[in-house]
Tab-separated table of C-alpha atoms in Angstrom:
chain	number	residue	atom	x	y	z
A	35	MET	CA	0.061	-0.095	-0.012
A	36	PRO	CA	1.433	3.628	-0.821
A	37	THR	CA	2.618	5.650	2.017
A	38	LEU	CA	1.426	8.904	3.201
A	39	SER	CA	3.260	11.809	1.590
A	40	THR	CA	2.469	15.109	-0.147
A	41	ALA	CA	2.556	13.169	-3.662
A	42	ASN	CA	0.146	10.629	-2.552
A	43	LEU	CA	-2.509	12.878	-0.927
A	44	ASP	CA	-4.675	12.498	-3.950
A	45	LEU	CA	-4.868	8.848	-3.302
A	46	LEU	CA	-6.660	9.086	0.163
A	47	ARG	CA	-10.189	8.303	0.265
A	48	ALA	CA	-12.736	11.197	-0.317
A	49	ASP	CA	-13.764	11.562	3.224
A	50	VAL	CA	-10.331	12.062	4.932
A	51	ALA	CA	-9.592	15.726	5.249
A	52	ARG	CA	-6.447	17.316	3.992
A	53	PRO	CA	-5.052	20.663	4.784
A	54	ALA	CA	-6.563	23.665	3.711
A	55	TYR	CA	-3.545	25.387	3.214
A	56	ASP	CA	-0.895	25.980	0.797
A	57	ARG	CA	1.990	24.044	2.831
A	58	ASP	CA	4.751	25.254	0.591
A	59	ALA	CA	3.676	29.103	1.283
A	60	ALA	CA	3.170	28.894	4.920
A	61	GLY	CA	6.359	29.875	7.230
A	62	ILE	CA	7.469	28.606	10.425
A	63	GLY	CA	6.642	30.608	13.271
A	64	VAL	CA	6.414	28.093	16.051
A	65	VAL	CA	8.989	25.607	17.635
A	66	HIS	CA	7.860	22.805	19.662
A	67	PHE	CA	9.949	20.587	22.102
A	68	GLY	CA	8.695	17.258	22.637
A	69	PRO	CA	6.849	15.890	19.573
A	70	GLY	CA	5.059	13.077	21.129
A	71	ALA	CA	1.488	11.700	20.926
A	72	PHE	CA	-0.440	14.286	22.538
A	73	PHE	CA	1.318	17.363	20.996
A	74	ARG	CA	0.678	15.883	17.579
A	75	ALA	CA	-3.028	15.330	18.603
A	76	HIS	CA	-3.387	18.740	20.328
A	77	GLN	CA	-1.367	21.479	19.577
A	78	ALA	CA	-0.560	20.657	16.141
A	79	PHE	CA	-4.216	20.228	15.352
A	80	PHE	CA	-4.825	23.869	16.707
A	81	PHE	CA	-1.841	25.217	14.791
A	82	ASP	CA	-3.299	23.293	11.746
A	83	GLU	CA	-6.728	25.353	12.141
A	84	ALA	CA	-4.778	28.206	12.141
A	85	LEU	CA	-2.895	28.030	9.202
A	86	ALA	CA	-6.256	27.267	7.151
A	87	LYS	CA	-7.121	30.847	8.012
A	88	GLY	CA	-3.673	32.466	6.926
A	89	GLY	CA	-0.463	33.279	8.628
A	90	ASN	CA	2.868	31.518	9.190
A	91	TRP	CA	2.164	29.135	11.897
A	92	ALA	CA	3.709	26.034	10.827
A	93	ILE	CA	5.811	24.259	13.194
A	94	CYS	CA	9.294	22.940	13.487
A	95	ALA	CA	8.785	19.893	15.929
A	96	ALA	CA	12.241	19.166	17.939
A	97	ALA	CA	12.906	16.251	20.179
A	98	LEU	CA	16.125	16.423	22.172
A	99	ARG	CA	17.043	12.943	22.284
A	100	SER	CA	14.910	10.454	20.627
A	101	THR	CA	15.269	10.309	16.818
A	102	ASP	CA	11.890	8.224	16.382
A	103	VAL	CA	9.456	10.901	15.366
A	104	ARG	CA	11.667	12.617	12.856
A	105	ASP	CA	12.820	9.373	11.001
A	106	ALA	CA	8.950	8.350	11.017
A	107	LEU	CA	7.897	11.364	9.930
A	108	ARG	CA	10.438	13.044	7.508
A	109	PRO	CA	9.616	10.276	4.753
A	110	GLN	CA	6.122	11.296	4.812
A	111	ASP	CA	7.126	15.118	4.369
A	112	ASN	CA	6.208	15.560	8.109
A	113	LEU	CA	2.397	14.869	7.526
A	114	TYR	CA	0.426	12.229	9.551
A	115	ILE	CA	-3.075	11.276	10.046
A	116	LEU	CA	-5.344	12.527	13.223
A	117	ALA	CA	-7.952	9.563	13.764
A	118	GLU	CA	-10.733	11.307	16.071
A	119	LEU	CA	-12.301	8.759	17.954
A	120	GLU	CA	-16.247	9.051	18.366
A	121	ARG	CA	-19.071	6.510	17.653
A	122	GLU	CA	-17.944	7.077	13.808
A	123	THR	CA	-14.264	7.863	13.524
A	124	ARG	CA	-13.208	10.635	11.431
A	125	TYR	CA	-9.578	10.879	9.799
A	126	ARG	CA	-7.672	14.179	9.062
A	127	VAL	CA	-4.287	14.664	7.538
A	128	ILE	CA	-2.197	17.195	9.764
A	129	GLY	CA	0.325	19.258	7.856
A	130	SER	CA	1.382	21.699	10.565
A	131	ILE	CA	4.570	20.445	11.134
A	132	LYS	CA	7.165	21.327	8.385
A	133	GLU	CA	10.323	20.615	9.937
A	134	THR	CA	11.525	17.791	12.161
A	135	LEU	CA	14.728	17.945	14.330
A	136	ALA	CA	16.293	15.414	16.735
A	137	GLY	CA	19.465	14.938	19.189
A	138	PRO	CA	22.638	16.464	19.121
A	139	GLY	CA	23.039	16.132	15.580
A	140	ASP	CA	20.403	18.977	15.058
A	141	ARG	CA	21.278	21.168	17.662
A	142	ALA	CA	22.844	23.837	15.728
A	143	ALA	CA	19.716	24.016	13.245
A	144	LEU	CA	17.389	24.137	16.353
A	145	LEU	CA	19.052	27.000	17.920
A	146	ASP	CA	19.368	28.755	14.501
A	147	ARG	CA	15.426	28.186	14.436
A	148	LEU	CA	14.936	29.614	18.018
A	149	ALA	CA	16.932	32.549	17.049
A	150	ASN	CA	15.185	33.500	13.944
A	151	PRO	CA	12.802	36.533	14.083
A	152	ASP	CA	10.165	34.640	12.155
A	153	THR	CA	9.708	31.854	15.393
A	154	VAL	CA	7.507	34.107	17.642
A	155	ILE	CA	6.122	30.964	19.578
A	156	VAL	CA	7.616	28.179	21.499
A	157	THR	CA	5.644	25.722	22.971
A	158	MET	CA	6.590	22.297	24.737
A	159	THR	CA	5.213	18.924	26.157
A	160	VAL	CA	8.149	17.606	27.898
A	161	THR	CA	6.667	15.835	30.992
A	162	GLU	CA	7.469	17.255	34.349
A	163	LYS	CA	10.620	15.862	34.548
A	164	GLY	CA	11.887	17.887	31.515
A	165	TYR	CA	12.068	21.129	33.274
A	166	CYS	CA	14.868	19.803	35.703
A	167	LEU	CA	13.004	21.194	38.761
A	168	LYS	CA	13.380	20.640	42.482
A	169	GLY	CA	10.495	19.730	44.613
A	170	ASP	CA	9.676	23.218	45.640
A	171	GLY	CA	9.584	24.362	41.802
A	172	THR	CA	12.835	26.046	41.554
A	173	LEU	CA	15.573	25.155	38.874
A	174	ASP	CA	17.652	22.081	40.080
A	175	PHE	CA	21.451	23.241	39.199
A	176	ASP	CA	22.383	19.749	40.407
A	177	HIS	CA	20.361	18.112	37.792
A	178	PRO	CA	23.282	16.766	35.426
A	179	ASP	CA	21.459	18.514	32.258
A	180	ILE	CA	21.541	21.774	33.957
A	181	ALA	CA	25.057	21.457	35.382
A	182	HIS	CA	26.261	20.782	31.969
A	183	ASP	CA	24.311	23.765	30.465
A	184	VAL	CA	26.051	25.686	33.207
A	185	ALA	CA	29.587	25.088	32.300
A	186	GLU	CA	28.524	24.768	28.094
A	187	PRO	CA	25.759	27.676	27.506
A	188	LEU	CA	26.297	27.676	23.984
A	189	ASN	CA	25.845	23.821	23.641
A	190	PRO	CA	22.710	23.373	25.902
A	191	VAL	CA	21.308	19.695	26.146
A	192	SER	CA	17.937	20.638	28.421
A	193	LEU	CA	15.060	22.179	27.371
A	194	ILE	CA	15.977	25.360	29.971
A	195	GLY	CA	19.388	25.470	28.388
A	196	HIS	CA	17.888	25.627	24.729
A	197	LEU	CA	15.411	28.393	25.661
A	198	VAL	CA	17.945	30.446	27.351
A	199	GLU	CA	20.510	30.344	24.482
A	200	GLY	CA	17.702	30.780	22.046
A	201	LEU	CA	16.796	34.081	23.898
A	202	ARG	CA	20.297	35.098	24.618
A	203	ARG	CA	21.028	35.306	20.807
A	204	ARG	CA	17.760	37.439	20.303
A	205	PHE	CA	18.993	39.784	23.062
A	206	LYS	CA	22.400	40.075	21.508
A	207	ALA	CA	20.729	40.868	18.045
A	208	GLY	CA	18.282	43.315	19.516
A	209	THR	CA	15.394	40.892	17.855
A	210	ALA	CA	11.980	40.677	19.928
A	211	PRO	CA	11.447	37.429	22.360
A	212	PHE	CA	9.238	34.586	21.496
A	213	THR	CA	6.178	33.675	23.708
A	214	VAL	CA	6.891	30.591	25.558
A	215	ILE	CA	4.234	28.396	26.466
A	216	SER	CA	4.093	25.223	28.486
A	217	CYS	CA	1.771	22.625	27.653
A	218	ASP	CA	2.522	20.313	30.551
A	219	ASN	CA	0.275	19.146	33.119
A	220	LEU	CA	2.494	21.096	35.578
A	221	VAL	CA	0.700	23.189	38.249
A	222	ASP	CA	1.326	26.960	37.454
A	223	ASN	CA	3.327	25.712	34.479
A	224	GLY	CA	4.161	28.922	32.739
A	225	HIS	CA	5.452	31.179	36.073
A	226	LYS	CA	7.558	28.227	37.118
A	227	LEU	CA	9.158	27.807	33.521
A	228	GLY	CA	9.618	31.620	33.428
A	229	ARG	CA	11.299	31.287	36.845
A	230	ALA	CA	13.473	28.559	35.715
A	231	VAL	CA	14.584	30.163	32.587
A	232	ALA	CA	15.523	33.368	34.397
A	233	ALA	CA	17.463	31.463	37.017
A	234	LEU	CA	19.614	29.854	34.128
A	235	ALA	CA	20.238	32.965	32.276
A	236	GLU	CA	21.418	34.448	35.679
A	237	ARG	CA	24.307	32.270	35.930
A	238	GLN	CA	25.535	33.567	32.409
A	239	ASP	CA	24.497	37.340	32.116
A	240	ALA	CA	22.703	39.494	34.628
A	241	ALA	CA	21.387	41.728	31.832
A	242	LEU	CA	19.992	38.881	29.803
A	243	ALA	CA	18.151	37.526	33.123
A	244	ALA	CA	16.717	41.116	33.623
A	245	TRP	CA	15.380	41.383	29.621
A	246	ILE	CA	13.974	37.690	30.241
A	247	ARG	CA	11.946	38.832	33.308
A	248	ALA	CA	10.742	41.885	32.005
A	249	GLU	CA	10.051	40.933	28.045
A	250	VAL	CA	9.578	37.467	27.952
A	251	ALA	CA	5.733	35.975	28.479
A	252	PHE	CA	5.404	32.566	29.839
A	253	PRO	CA	1.616	32.058	29.931
A	254	ARG	CA	0.129	29.508	31.944
A	255	THR	CA	-1.742	26.994	30.060
A	256	MET	CA	-4.332	23.939	30.619
A	257	VAL	CA	-4.564	21.103	28.008
A	258	ASP	CA	-7.058	18.629	27.820
A	259	SER	CA	-7.712	15.583	25.454
A	260	ILE	CA	-7.566	11.772	25.938
A	261	THR	CA	-5.019	10.370	23.551
A	262	PRO	CA	-4.510	6.667	23.522
A	263	ALA	CA	-1.251	5.286	22.323
A	264	THR	CA	-0.788	4.525	18.903
A	265	ASP	CA	-0.404	0.565	18.279
A	266	ASP	CA	-0.253	-1.703	15.237
A	267	ALA	CA	-4.052	-1.900	15.548
A	268	LEU	CA	-4.193	1.955	14.597
A	269	ARG	CA	-1.642	1.680	11.947
A	270	THR	CA	-3.808	-1.154	10.547
A	271	ARG	CA	-6.921	0.487	10.690
A	272	VAL	CA	-5.804	3.883	9.478
A	273	ALA	CA	-4.219	2.297	6.253
A	274	SER	CA	-7.580	0.268	5.427
A	275	GLU	CA	-9.955	3.203	5.875
A	276	THR	CA	-8.002	5.977	4.323
A	277	GLY	CA	-6.097	4.363	1.667
A	278	LEU	CA	-2.565	5.097	2.664
A	279	SER	CA	0.049	3.901	5.423
A	280	ASP	CA	1.452	6.084	7.724
A	281	ASN	CA	4.501	5.324	9.836
A	282	TRP	CA	2.628	7.000	13.062
A	283	PRO	CA	-0.988	7.904	13.109
A	284	ILE	CA	-2.159	9.385	15.994
A	285	GLN	CA	-5.702	9.006	17.840
A	286	ARG	CA	-7.609	11.079	20.367
A	287	GLU	CA	-11.100	11.518	21.478
A	288	ARG	CA	-13.010	14.635	19.709
A	289	PHE	CA	-13.314	16.634	22.494
A	290	THR	CA	-10.022	18.746	22.841
A	291	GLN	CA	-9.226	21.929	25.049
A	292	TRP	CA	-6.602	24.394	25.226
A	293	VAL	CA	-6.921	27.284	27.629
A	294	ILE	CA	-4.122	29.821	27.784
A	295	GLU	CA	-3.389	32.911	29.772
A	296	ASP	CA	-4.050	35.980	27.656
A	297	LYS	CA	-0.033	37.025	28.264
A	298	PHE	CA	1.955	37.388	24.838
A	299	CYS	CA	5.337	39.296	23.792
A	300	ASN	CA	4.827	38.595	20.255
A	301	VAL	CA	2.164	38.090	17.441
A	302	ARG	CA	-0.200	34.919	17.629
A	303	PRO	CA	-2.808	33.396	15.815
A	304	ASP	CA	-6.248	34.496	16.269
A	305	PHE	CA	-6.625	31.623	18.911
A	306	ALA	CA	-10.312	32.421	19.574
A	307	SER	CA	-11.532	31.683	16.166
A	308	ILE	CA	-9.792	28.121	16.113
A	309	GLY	CA	-11.354	27.035	19.643
A	310	VAL	CA	-8.457	27.942	22.074
A	311	THR	CA	-9.793	29.886	25.031
A	312	LEU	CA	-7.844	32.971	26.207
A	313	THR	CA	-8.453	34.025	29.809
A	314	ASN	CA	-6.795	36.056	32.534
A	315	ASP	CA	-7.413	33.107	35.069
A	316	VAL	CA	-6.182	29.994	34.041
A	317	SER	CA	-6.488	28.580	37.544
A	318	ALA	CA	-10.240	28.758	37.680
A	319	TYR	CA	-9.932	26.139	34.344
A	320	ASP	CA	-7.292	24.066	36.142
A	321	ARG	CA	-9.656	23.798	39.242
A	322	ALA	CA	-12.706	22.780	37.082
A	323	LYS	CA	-10.792	20.189	35.041
A	324	LEU	CA	-9.332	18.599	38.346
A	325	ARG	CA	-12.759	18.599	40.180
A	326	LEU	CA	-15.298	17.850	37.416
A	327	LEU	CA	-13.314	15.922	35.479
A	328	ASN	CA	-10.584	13.876	37.262
A	329	GLY	CA	-12.934	13.661	40.438
A	330	PRO	CA	-15.691	12.004	38.842
A	331	HIS	CA	-13.200	9.830	36.672
A	332	SER	CA	-11.920	8.370	39.764
A	333	THR	CA	-15.428	8.256	41.173
A	334	LEU	CA	-16.417	6.113	38.361
A	335	ALA	CA	-13.189	3.818	38.551
A	336	TYR	CA	-13.858	2.509	42.070
A	337	LEU	CA	-17.690	2.245	42.032
A	338	GLY	CA	-17.393	0.856	38.397
A	339	SER	CA	-14.879	-1.549	38.973
A	340	LEU	CA	-16.749	-2.786	42.462
A	341	ALA	CA	-20.152	-3.018	39.759
A	342	GLY	CA	-18.162	-5.410	37.534
A	343	TYR	CA	-17.323	-3.016	34.890
A	344	GLU	CA	-14.473	-2.743	32.621
A	345	THR	CA	-14.360	0.578	30.809
A	346	VAL	CA	-15.359	3.872	31.444
A	347	ALA	CA	-17.884	3.863	28.736
A	348	ASP	CA	-19.256	0.621	30.103
A	349	THR	CA	-20.041	2.080	33.403
A	350	MET	CA	-21.983	5.242	31.583
A	351	GLY	CA	-24.040	2.412	30.123
A	352	ASP	CA	-25.433	1.889	33.664
A	353	ALA	CA	-28.075	4.654	34.329
A	354	ASP	CA	-27.887	4.678	37.859
A	355	LEU	CA	-24.100	5.295	38.158
A	356	ALA	CA	-24.391	7.811	35.236
A	357	GLY	CA	-27.131	9.650	37.286
A	358	PHE	CA	-25.026	9.571	40.554
A	359	VAL	CA	-21.869	10.992	38.734
A	360	ARG	CA	-24.078	14.029	37.131
A	361	ARG	CA	-25.639	14.520	40.650
A	362	LEU	CA	-22.149	14.367	42.007
A	363	MET	CA	-20.840	17.140	39.317
A	364	LEU	CA	-23.892	19.411	39.717
A	365	ASP	CA	-24.838	19.620	43.431
A	366	ASP	CA	-21.528	18.893	45.200
A	367	ILE	CA	-18.569	19.913	43.178
A	368	ARG	CA	-19.856	22.942	40.814
A	369	PRO	CA	-20.635	25.043	44.284
A	370	THR	CA	-16.805	24.965	45.075
A	371	LEU	CA	-15.812	26.474	41.937
A	372	ASN	CA	-15.429	30.182	40.596
A	373	GLN	CA	-18.486	31.157	39.483
A	374	ASP	CA	-17.229	34.543	37.822
A	375	ALA	CA	-14.498	32.779	35.831
A	376	GLY	CA	-16.864	32.743	32.688
A	377	ILE	CA	-16.964	28.918	32.305
A	378	ASP	CA	-20.373	27.901	31.295
A	379	TYR	CA	-20.194	24.885	34.322
A	380	PRO	CA	-23.471	23.077	33.165
A	381	ALA	CA	-22.197	23.028	29.227
A	382	TYR	CA	-18.990	21.833	30.694
A	383	ILE	CA	-20.317	19.184	32.689
A	384	ASP	CA	-22.415	17.934	29.665
A	385	ALA	CA	-19.441	17.621	27.676
A	386	ILE	CA	-17.698	15.727	30.259
A	387	LEU	CA	-20.495	13.167	30.719
A	388	ALA	CA	-20.428	12.847	26.906
A	389	ARG	CA	-16.557	12.126	27.029
A	390	PHE	CA	-17.093	9.468	29.471
A	391	ALA	CA	-19.746	7.898	27.490
A	392	ASN	CA	-18.125	7.895	24.160
A	393	PRO	CA	-17.650	4.217	23.008
A	394	GLY	CA	-14.933	5.224	20.665
A	395	ILE	CA	-12.352	5.444	23.671
A	396	ARG	CA	-11.627	2.244	25.754
A	397	HIS	CA	-10.660	4.108	28.819
A	398	LEU	CA	-9.871	1.123	31.521
A	399	LEU	CA	-11.346	1.601	35.003
A	400	SER	CA	-8.400	-0.512	36.328
A	401	GLN	CA	-5.948	2.257	35.048
A	402	ILE	CA	-7.903	5.260	36.290
A	403	ALA	CA	-7.806	3.319	39.501
A	404	TRP	CA	-4.210	3.278	39.968
A	405	ASP	CA	-2.288	5.424	42.484
A	406	GLY	CA	-5.618	6.475	44.315
A	407	SER	CA	-3.590	7.434	47.453
A	408	ALA	CA	-1.800	9.825	45.463
A	409	LYS	CA	-4.850	11.121	43.253
A	410	LEU	CA	-7.801	11.413	45.985
A	411	PRO	CA	-6.154	14.255	47.824
A	412	PHE	CA	-6.245	16.239	44.751
A	413	ARG	CA	-9.222	15.341	42.953
A	414	LEU	CA	-11.981	14.912	46.084
A	415	PHE	CA	-10.385	15.788	49.336
A	416	GLY	CA	-10.290	19.886	48.499
A	417	THR	CA	-13.863	19.590	47.578
A	418	ILE	CA	-14.928	17.709	50.503
A	419	ALA	CA	-13.256	20.118	52.714
A	420	GLU	CA	-14.932	23.017	51.062
A	421	ARG	CA	-18.059	21.597	51.352
A	422	LEU	CA	-17.438	20.907	54.983
A	423	ALA	CA	-16.373	24.274	55.673
A	424	ALA	CA	-19.694	25.481	53.929
A	425	GLY	CA	-21.881	23.468	56.427
A	426	ALA	CA	-23.116	21.431	53.417
A	427	ALA	CA	-23.922	17.490	53.387
A	428	VAL	CA	-20.939	15.292	52.079
A	429	ASP	CA	-22.703	12.091	51.799
A	430	ASN	CA	-22.175	11.841	48.020
A	431	LEU	CA	-18.576	12.851	48.085
A	432	ALA	CA	-17.883	10.273	50.989
A	433	LEU	CA	-19.062	7.445	48.565
A	434	PRO	CA	-16.270	7.300	45.913
A	435	VAL	CA	-13.800	7.616	48.970
A	436	ALA	CA	-15.594	4.716	50.585
A	437	ALA	CA	-15.477	2.705	47.193
A	438	TRP	CA	-11.667	3.067	46.842
A	439	MET	CA	-11.476	1.572	50.525
A	440	HIS	CA	-13.461	-1.470	49.486
A	441	PHE	CA	-11.355	-1.764	46.200
A	442	ILE	CA	-8.468	-1.969	48.192
A	443	ARG	CA	-9.998	-4.668	50.096
A	444	SER	CA	-11.070	-6.447	46.645
A	445	LYS	CA	-7.489	-6.561	45.710
A	446	VAL	CA	-6.728	-8.335	49.012
A	447	ALA	CA	-9.750	-10.584	48.215
A	448	ASP	CA	-8.583	-11.766	44.690
A	449	GLY	CA	-4.582	-11.659	45.378
A	450	THR	CA	-4.261	-9.033	42.219
A	451	LYS	CA	-1.582	-6.386	42.198
A	452	LEU	CA	-2.337	-2.789	43.486
A	453	THR	CA	-0.834	-0.267	41.632
A	454	ASP	CA	-0.001	2.504	44.372
A	455	PRO	CA	2.918	4.298	45.604
A	456	LEU	CA	1.675	3.127	49.381
A	457	SER	CA	0.798	-0.200	47.981
A	458	ASP	CA	2.267	-2.295	50.862
A	459	ALA	CA	0.584	-0.482	53.650
A	460	LEU	CA	-2.867	-0.234	51.712
A	461	LEU	CA	-2.603	-3.917	51.521
A	462	THR	CA	-1.748	-4.471	55.056
A	463	ILE	CA	-4.594	-2.214	55.901
A	464	GLY	CA	-6.861	-3.853	53.811
A	465	ARG	CA	-6.201	-7.462	55.040
A	466	ALA	CA	-7.026	-5.956	58.408
A	467	CYS	CA	-10.252	-5.068	57.381
A	468	THR	CA	-13.222	-6.773	59.172
A	469	GLY	CA	-16.336	-5.142	57.475
A	470	ASP	CA	-17.079	-2.767	60.560
A	471	ALA	CA	-17.302	0.497	59.055
A	472	HIS	CA	-15.865	2.257	62.082
A	473	ARG	CA	-12.708	-0.025	62.815
A	474	ASP	CA	-11.944	0.027	59.145
A	475	VAL	CA	-12.263	3.072	58.424
A	476	CYS	CA	-10.088	4.126	61.251
A	477	GLY	CA	-7.554	1.892	59.804
A	478	PHE	CA	-7.329	3.996	56.405
A	479	PHE	CA	-7.257	7.158	58.518
A	480	ALA	CA	-4.001	6.205	60.069
A	481	LEU	CA	-2.253	7.144	56.515
A	482	GLU	CA	-1.768	10.627	57.404
A	483	GLN	CA	0.059	10.932	53.973
A	484	VAL	CA	-3.248	10.601	52.481
A	485	PHE	CA	-5.737	11.980	54.939
A	486	PRO	CA	-5.558	15.193	56.345
A	487	ALA	CA	-6.194	15.760	60.066
A	488	ALA	CA	-8.875	18.112	59.293
A	489	LEU	CA	-10.808	15.515	57.536
A	490	THR	CA	-9.986	12.915	59.875
A	491	GLY	CA	-10.972	14.892	62.757
A	492	ASN	CA	-14.160	16.031	61.129
A	493	ALA	CA	-17.246	14.431	62.832
A	494	ALA	CA	-19.327	15.015	59.795
A	495	PHE	CA	-17.127	13.565	57.482
A	496	ARG	CA	-16.443	10.572	59.570
A	497	THR	CA	-19.926	9.723	59.736
A	498	ALA	CA	-20.870	10.125	56.231
A	499	LEU	CA	-17.728	7.843	55.102
A	500	GLU	CA	-18.719	5.397	57.594
A	501	ARG	CA	-22.244	5.389	56.612
A	502	ALA	CA	-21.448	5.082	52.861
A	503	TYR	CA	-18.738	2.426	53.278
A	504	GLY	CA	-21.297	0.226	55.292
A	505	LEU	CA	-23.907	0.814	52.450
A	506	LEU	CA	-21.201	-0.708	49.938
A	507	ASP	CA	-21.297	-3.675	51.981
A	508	GLY	CA	-24.590	-4.659	50.018
A	509	GLY	CA	-23.086	-3.559	46.636
A	510	VAL	CA	-23.132	-0.553	44.715
A	511	LYS	CA	-26.640	-0.619	43.569
A	512	ALA	CA	-27.553	-0.641	47.173
A	513	ALA	CA	-25.256	2.071	47.896
A	514	LEU	CA	-26.604	4.357	45.398
A	515	ARG	CA	-30.205	4.013	46.460
A	516	GLY	CA	-29.106	4.707	49.947
A	517	ILE	CA	-26.780	7.294	49.827
């Protein structure tokens, strides 16, 4: 079968969307670090939309170490196919990436691209570890890559080092800076990145660091879209349903969200016209995602697993469980969110519930249930604490916490692996459980690194949790009826 390329676009089936612009005429205005699956399904998609409206928004996609993406895409003229998973899958060729660079061999070309006045935006998806930060969020000068970049700033190896060297060249040449947009799930991502870049620059040149602090924009962002990994099954399906083979196609749910702090130091696309949200309060969107998406996701994982379901979509097919999650979102979580942020919460809730029910995404409950001891304090406990402070009932919010405890007990009972940073301690507690709600809950409360004293010492929460725990002894359906 022919392979995807510019010359072969006419061989695609008629219903596969092609780039709606002249790729040859489009200039590169964006550099992206970390060209993994999420970037190609998300930011590259949005810049593809921007290119269709005109402007030089093509991308140079750079990997600092791995050559896999470059080697897969270059033979395809950097084109690839995006599969949008819904009841019916929709295919689209993404053409926004015009240049792929990788590894030390392409370092000179990458630094030249960063210094080029045409580059006005630099984005990144490198995961939290790619920022080389310490636990307190400051730059780790003991990190080997940062230590290297302090000693050899003109030949950087880290993300931060590349940004500093690119900005240094622009500073010396009198070129306007580029806007730097972190797209990683890092709390306060833009501000942390800006402080790290300025801190490394300070080791070189105080004037450069001052210019970066005064002139370079590091907006905060929030990104969201479920993006399953590419596998051979997807490659086979793409070839069969589009008419061309693709070395590295990408798949994601149709829903995708990008929220950016409206803080730029150079020109930008008309983001609003392509579905990107510009705001002065990214934290409100982060909080909404954490509480309305992640909290209910964990709720479905534990209740659904106890009810015998395998995937999120399967669980949402249960009207009782789907109805409970909707009530939880509307009645218990929504009141804790910023009502003045300009977010249409009912519409956002409807969109999340539709995503949960999407039959095109096979999202395993077992995977979402991983690391519950680390996730629940962020996804649910903050909401519970605020509802308690407001004098509100927390019966609904206590149910997923109780379901997590029963989930631990189920792992002990069937002898299956528990994926959690506190797995040993949790399994020990699970083995000691007798079914007595008060005694068992006290056993879990002993985990001070999970349960804060403000919750364990709150009589209303303890009562609600013990009641929910007892109801689950009769099964999920009985608990939903009794809650």
